[in-house]
mmCIF file with all atom_site columns, C-alpha atoms in Angstrom:
data_model
loop_
_atom_site.group_PDB
_atom_site.id
_atom_site.type_symbol
_atom_site.label_atom_id
_atom_site.label_alt_id
_atom_site.label_comp_id
_atom_site.label_asym_id
_atom_site.label_entity_id
_atom_site.label_seq_id
_atom_site.pdbx_PDB_ins_code
_atom_site.Cartn_x
_atom_site.Cartn_y
_atom_site.Cartn_z
_atom_site.occupancy
_atom_site.B_iso_or_equiv
_atom_site.pdbx_formal_charge
_atom_site.auth_seq_id
_atom_site.auth_comp_id
_atom_site.auth_asym_id
_atom_site.auth_atom_id
_atom_site.pdbx_PDB_model_num
ATOM 1  C CA . MET A 1 1  ? -7.434 5.138   -4.945  1.00 0.00 ? 1  MET A CA 1
ATOM 2  C CA . ASN A 1 2  ? -4.530 3.188   -6.472  1.00 0.00 ? 2  ASN A CA 1
ATOM 3  C CA . ASP A 1 3  ? -3.892 -0.549  -6.569  1.00 0.00 ? 3  ASP A CA 1
ATOM 4  C CA . PHE A 1 4  ? -0.267 -0.281  -5.427  1.00 0.00 ? 4  PHE A CA 1
ATOM 5  C CA . PRO A 1 5  ? 0.988  -2.047  -2.302  1.00 0.00 ? 5  PRO A CA 1
ATOM 6  C CA . ALA A 1 6  ? 1.268  0.015   0.877   1.00 0.00 ? 6  ALA A CA 1
ATOM 7  C CA . ASP A 1 7  ? 4.448  2.089   0.823   1.00 0.00 ? 7  ASP A CA 1
ATOM 8  C CA . ALA A 1 8  ? 5.145  1.370   -2.855  1.00 0.00 ? 8  ALA A CA 1
ATOM 9  C CA . TRP A 1 9  ? 7.490  3.701   -4.725  1.00 0.00 ? 9  TRP A CA 1
ATOM 10 C CA . ALA A 1 10 ? 7.106  5.099   -8.267  1.00 0.00 ? 10 ALA A CA 1
ATOM 11 C CA . PRO A 1 11 ? 9.159  7.486   -10.411 1.00 0.00 ? 11 PRO A CA 1
ATOM 12 C CA . HIS A 1 12 ? 8.304  10.981  -11.523 1.00 0.00 ? 12 HIS A CA 1
ATOM 13 C CA . SER A 1 13 ? 8.313  11.831  -15.248 1.00 0.00 ? 13 SER A CA 1
ATOM 14 C CA . LEU A 1 14 ? 11.968 11.363  -16.256 1.00 0.00 ? 14 LEU A CA 1
ATOM 15 C CA . LEU A 1 15 ? 14.170 11.604  -19.345 1.00 0.00 ? 15 LEU A CA 1
ATOM 16 C CA . TRP A 1 16 ? 17.368 9.523   -19.553 1.00 0.00 ? 16 TRP A CA 1
ATOM 17 C CA . LYS A 1 17 ? 20.839 9.793   -21.102 1.00 0.00 ? 17 LYS A CA 1
ATOM 18 C CA . THR A 1 18 ? 23.458 7.070   -20.643 1.00 0.00 ? 18 THR A CA 1
ATOM 19 C CA . TRP A 1 19 ? 27.129 6.941   -21.634 1.00 0.00 ? 19 TRP A CA 1
ATOM 20 C CA . GLY A 1 20 ? 28.659 3.637   -20.518 1.00 0.00 ? 20 GLY A CA 1
ATOM 21 C CA . ASP A 1 21 ? 28.301 3.643   -16.723 1.00 0.00 ? 21 ASP A CA 1
ATOM 22 C CA . GLU A 1 22 ? 27.406 7.354   -16.599 1.00 0.00 ? 22 GLU A CA 1
ATOM 23 C CA . VAL A 1 23 ? 23.673 7.940   -16.164 1.00 0.00 ? 23 VAL A CA 1
ATOM 24 C CA . LEU A 1 24 ? 21.956 11.323  -16.255 1.00 0.00 ? 24 LEU A CA 1
ATOM 25 C CA . VAL A 1 25 ? 18.280 11.677  -15.465 1.00 0.00 ? 25 VAL A CA 1
ATOM 26 C CA . TYR A 1 26 ? 16.199 14.800  -16.061 1.00 0.00 ? 26 TYR A CA 1
ATOM 27 C CA . ASN A 1 27 ? 13.098 15.323  -13.929 1.00 0.00 ? 27 ASN A CA 1
ATOM 28 C CA . GLN A 1 28 ? 10.554 16.976  -16.217 1.00 0.00 ? 28 GLN A CA 1
ATOM 29 C CA . ASP A 1 29 ? 8.483  18.145  -13.239 1.00 0.00 ? 29 ASP A CA 1
ATOM 30 C CA . SER A 1 30 ? 11.280 19.992  -11.409 1.00 0.00 ? 30 SER A CA 1
ATOM 31 C CA . GLY A 1 31 ? 13.577 20.837  -14.315 1.00 0.00 ? 31 GLY A CA 1
ATOM 32 C CA . MET A 1 32 ? 16.522 19.318  -12.402 1.00 0.00 ? 32 MET A CA 1
ATOM 33 C CA . THR A 1 33 ? 19.163 17.001  -13.877 1.00 0.00 ? 33 THR A CA 1
ATOM 34 C CA . HIS A 1 34 ? 20.933 14.413  -11.710 1.00 0.00 ? 34 HIS A CA 1
ATOM 35 C CA . GLN A 1 35 ? 23.838 12.019  -12.249 1.00 0.00 ? 35 GLN A CA 1
ATOM 36 C CA . ILE A 1 36 ? 22.961 8.668   -10.680 1.00 0.00 ? 36 ILE A CA 1
ATOM 37 C CA . THR A 1 37 ? 24.644 5.296   -10.246 1.00 0.00 ? 37 THR A CA 1
ATOM 38 C CA . PRO A 1 38 ? 23.890 2.326   -12.498 1.00 0.00 ? 38 PRO A CA 1
ATOM 39 C CA . ILE A 1 39 ? 22.215 0.592   -9.523  1.00 0.00 ? 39 ILE A CA 1
ATOM 40 C CA . ALA A 1 40 ? 19.988 3.626   -8.916  1.00 0.00 ? 40 ALA A CA 1
ATOM 41 C CA . ALA A 1 41 ? 19.119 3.575   -12.622 1.00 0.00 ? 41 ALA A CA 1
ATOM 42 C CA . ARG A 1 42 ? 18.173 -0.134  -12.396 1.00 0.00 ? 42 ARG A CA 1
ATOM 43 C CA . VAL A 1 43 ? 15.899 0.599   -9.448  1.00 0.00 ? 43 VAL A CA 1
ATOM 44 C CA . ILE A 1 44 ? 14.185 3.545   -11.146 1.00 0.00 ? 44 ILE A CA 1
ATOM 45 C CA . HIS A 1 45 ? 13.727 1.548   -14.366 1.00 0.00 ? 45 HIS A CA 1
ATOM 46 C CA . ALA A 1 46 ? 12.107 -1.236  -12.305 1.00 0.00 ? 46 ALA A CA 1
ATOM 47 C CA . LEU A 1 47 ? 9.776  1.355   -10.781 1.00 0.00 ? 47 LEU A CA 1
ATOM 48 C CA . GLU A 1 48 ? 8.920  2.650   -14.254 1.00 0.00 ? 48 GLU A CA 1
ATOM 49 C CA . ARG A 1 49 ? 7.691  -0.838  -15.129 1.00 0.00 ? 49 ARG A CA 1
ATOM 50 C CA . GLN A 1 50 ? 5.651  -1.095  -11.913 1.00 0.00 ? 50 GLN A CA 1
ATOM 51 C CA . PRO A 1 51 ? 5.612  0.657   -8.522  1.00 0.00 ? 51 PRO A CA 1
ATOM 52 C CA . ALA A 1 52 ? 7.148  -1.579  -5.861  1.00 0.00 ? 52 ALA A CA 1
ATOM 53 C CA . THR A 1 53 ? 8.032  -1.862  -2.189  1.00 0.00 ? 53 THR A CA 1
ATOM 54 C CA . VAL A 1 54 ? 11.497 -2.098  -0.642  1.00 0.00 ? 54 VAL A CA 1
ATOM 55 C CA . ALA A 1 55 ? 11.044 -5.863  -0.273  1.00 0.00 ? 55 ALA A CA 1
ATOM 56 C CA . GLN A 1 56 ? 10.012 -6.315  -3.909  1.00 0.00 ? 56 GLN A CA 1
ATOM 57 C CA . LEU A 1 57 ? 12.868 -4.175  -5.200  1.00 0.00 ? 57 LEU A CA 1
ATOM 58 C CA . SER A 1 58 ? 15.372 -5.988  -2.955  1.00 0.00 ? 58 SER A CA 1
ATOM 59 C CA . GLU A 1 59 ? 14.227 -9.355  -4.330  1.00 0.00 ? 59 GLU A CA 1
ATOM 60 C CA . ASP A 1 60 ? 14.443 -8.126  -7.932  1.00 0.00 ? 60 ASP A CA 1
ATOM 61 C CA . LEU A 1 61 ? 17.879 -6.579  -7.420  1.00 0.00 ? 61 LEU A CA 1
ATOM 62 C CA . ALA A 1 62 ? 19.191 -9.683  -5.651  1.00 0.00 ? 62 ALA A CA 1
ATOM 63 C CA . ARG A 1 63 ? 18.011 -11.832 -8.547  1.00 0.00 ? 63 ARG A CA 1
ATOM 64 C CA . GLU A 1 64 ? 19.659 -9.520  -11.109 1.00 0.00 ? 64 GLU A CA 1
ATOM 65 C CA . LEU A 1 65 ? 22.951 -9.377  -9.184  1.00 0.00 ? 65 LEU A CA 1
ATOM 66 C CA . ASP A 1 66 ? 22.846 -13.056 -8.135  1.00 0.00 ? 66 ASP A CA 1
ATOM 67 C CA . VAL A 1 67 ? 23.122 -12.277 -4.411  1.00 0.00 ? 67 VAL A CA 1
ATOM 68 C CA . GLU A 1 68 ? 21.058 -13.230 -1.375  1.00 0.00 ? 68 GLU A CA 1
ATOM 69 C CA . VAL A 1 69 ? 18.309 -10.998 -0.013  1.00 0.00 ? 69 VAL A CA 1
ATOM 70 C CA . ASP A 1 70 ? 19.327 -10.067 3.514   1.00 0.00 ? 70 ASP A CA 1
ATOM 71 C CA . ALA A 1 71 ? 18.763 -7.254  5.991   1.00 0.00 ? 71 ALA A CA 1
ATOM 72 C CA . GLU A 1 72 ? 21.781 -5.323  4.670   1.00 0.00 ? 72 GLU A CA 1
ATOM 73 C CA . LEU A 1 73 ? 20.525 -5.376  1.071   1.00 0.00 ? 73 LEU A CA 1
ATOM 74 C CA . CYS A 1 74 ? 17.045 -4.293  2.178   1.00 0.00 ? 74 CYS A CA 1
ATOM 75 C CA . HIS A 1 75 ? 18.599 -1.476  4.236   1.00 0.00 ? 75 HIS A CA 1
ATOM 76 C CA . GLN A 1 76 ? 20.688 -0.326  1.242   1.00 0.00 ? 76 GLN A CA 1
ATOM 77 C CA . VAL A 1 77 ? 17.654 -0.379  -1.062  1.00 0.00 ? 77 VAL A CA 1
ATOM 78 C CA . ALA A 1 78 ? 15.579 1.564   1.491   1.00 0.00 ? 78 ALA A CA 1
ATOM 79 C CA . SER A 1 79 ? 18.372 4.130   1.842   1.00 0.00 ? 79 SER A CA 1
ATOM 80 C CA . LEU A 1 80 ? 18.669 4.444   -1.947  1.00 0.00 ? 80 LEU A CA 1
ATOM 81 C CA . LEU A 1 81 ? 14.908 4.995   -2.240  1.00 0.00 ? 81 LEU A CA 1
ATOM 82 C CA . GLU A 1 82 ? 15.006 7.720   0.418   1.00 0.00 ? 82 GLU A CA 1
ATOM 83 C CA . ASN A 1 83 ? 17.881 9.429   -1.437  1.00 0.00 ? 83 ASN A CA 1
ATOM 84 C CA . LEU A 1 84 ? 16.066 9.222   -4.780  1.00 0.00 ? 84 LEU A CA 1
ATOM 85 C CA . ASN A 1 85 ? 12.950 10.595  -3.096  1.00 0.00 ? 85 ASN A CA 1
ATOM 86 C CA . HIS A 1 86 ? 14.976 13.476  -1.622  1.00 0.00 ? 86 HIS A CA 1
ATOM 87 C CA . LEU A 1 87 ? 16.229 14.266  -5.149  1.00 0.00 ? 87 LEU A CA 1
ATOM 88 C CA . GLY A 1 88 ? 12.626 14.296  -6.373  1.00 0.00 ? 88 GLY A CA 1
ATOM 89 C CA . LEU A 1 89 ? 13.125 11.380  -8.773  1.00 0.00 ? 89 LEU A CA 1
ATOM 90 C CA . ILE A 1 90 ? 10.622 9.037   -7.113  1.00 0.00 ? 90 ILE A CA 1
ATOM 91 C CA . ARG A 1 91 ? 7.666  9.307   -4.755  1.00 0.00 ? 91 ARG A CA 1
ATOM 92 C CA . ARG A 1 92 ? 6.025  7.051   -2.186  1.00 0.00 ? 92 ARG A CA 1
ATOM 93 C CA . PHE A 1 93 ? 2.431  5.897   -2.370  1.00 0.00 ? 93 PHE A CA 1
ATOM 94 C CA . SER A 1 94 ? 0.844  5.198   1.014   1.00 0.00 ? 94 SER A CA 1
ATOM 95 C CA . LYS A 1 95 ? -2.523 3.669   1.762   1.00 0.00 ? 95 LYS A CA 1
#
């Protein structure tokens, strides 16, 4: 059993290459390489530090970008997480 919050997200084993705003991430488990946005990279890096929920990631991102946490931001973060999950870059932990 893990100590992560319900519905926390965490990354798979990834390798990174960055050129300015261009970010490539290689999933060592699948052998796939993906080009992602700088915001997606920020979210995955946050998850590498510690698995987190949509609410936690929204709060962290809002603080970094100096914006308010609102329903739209939470929706965008949730959508981003689903897309990153679909690409196989992150996974959800459920209790």
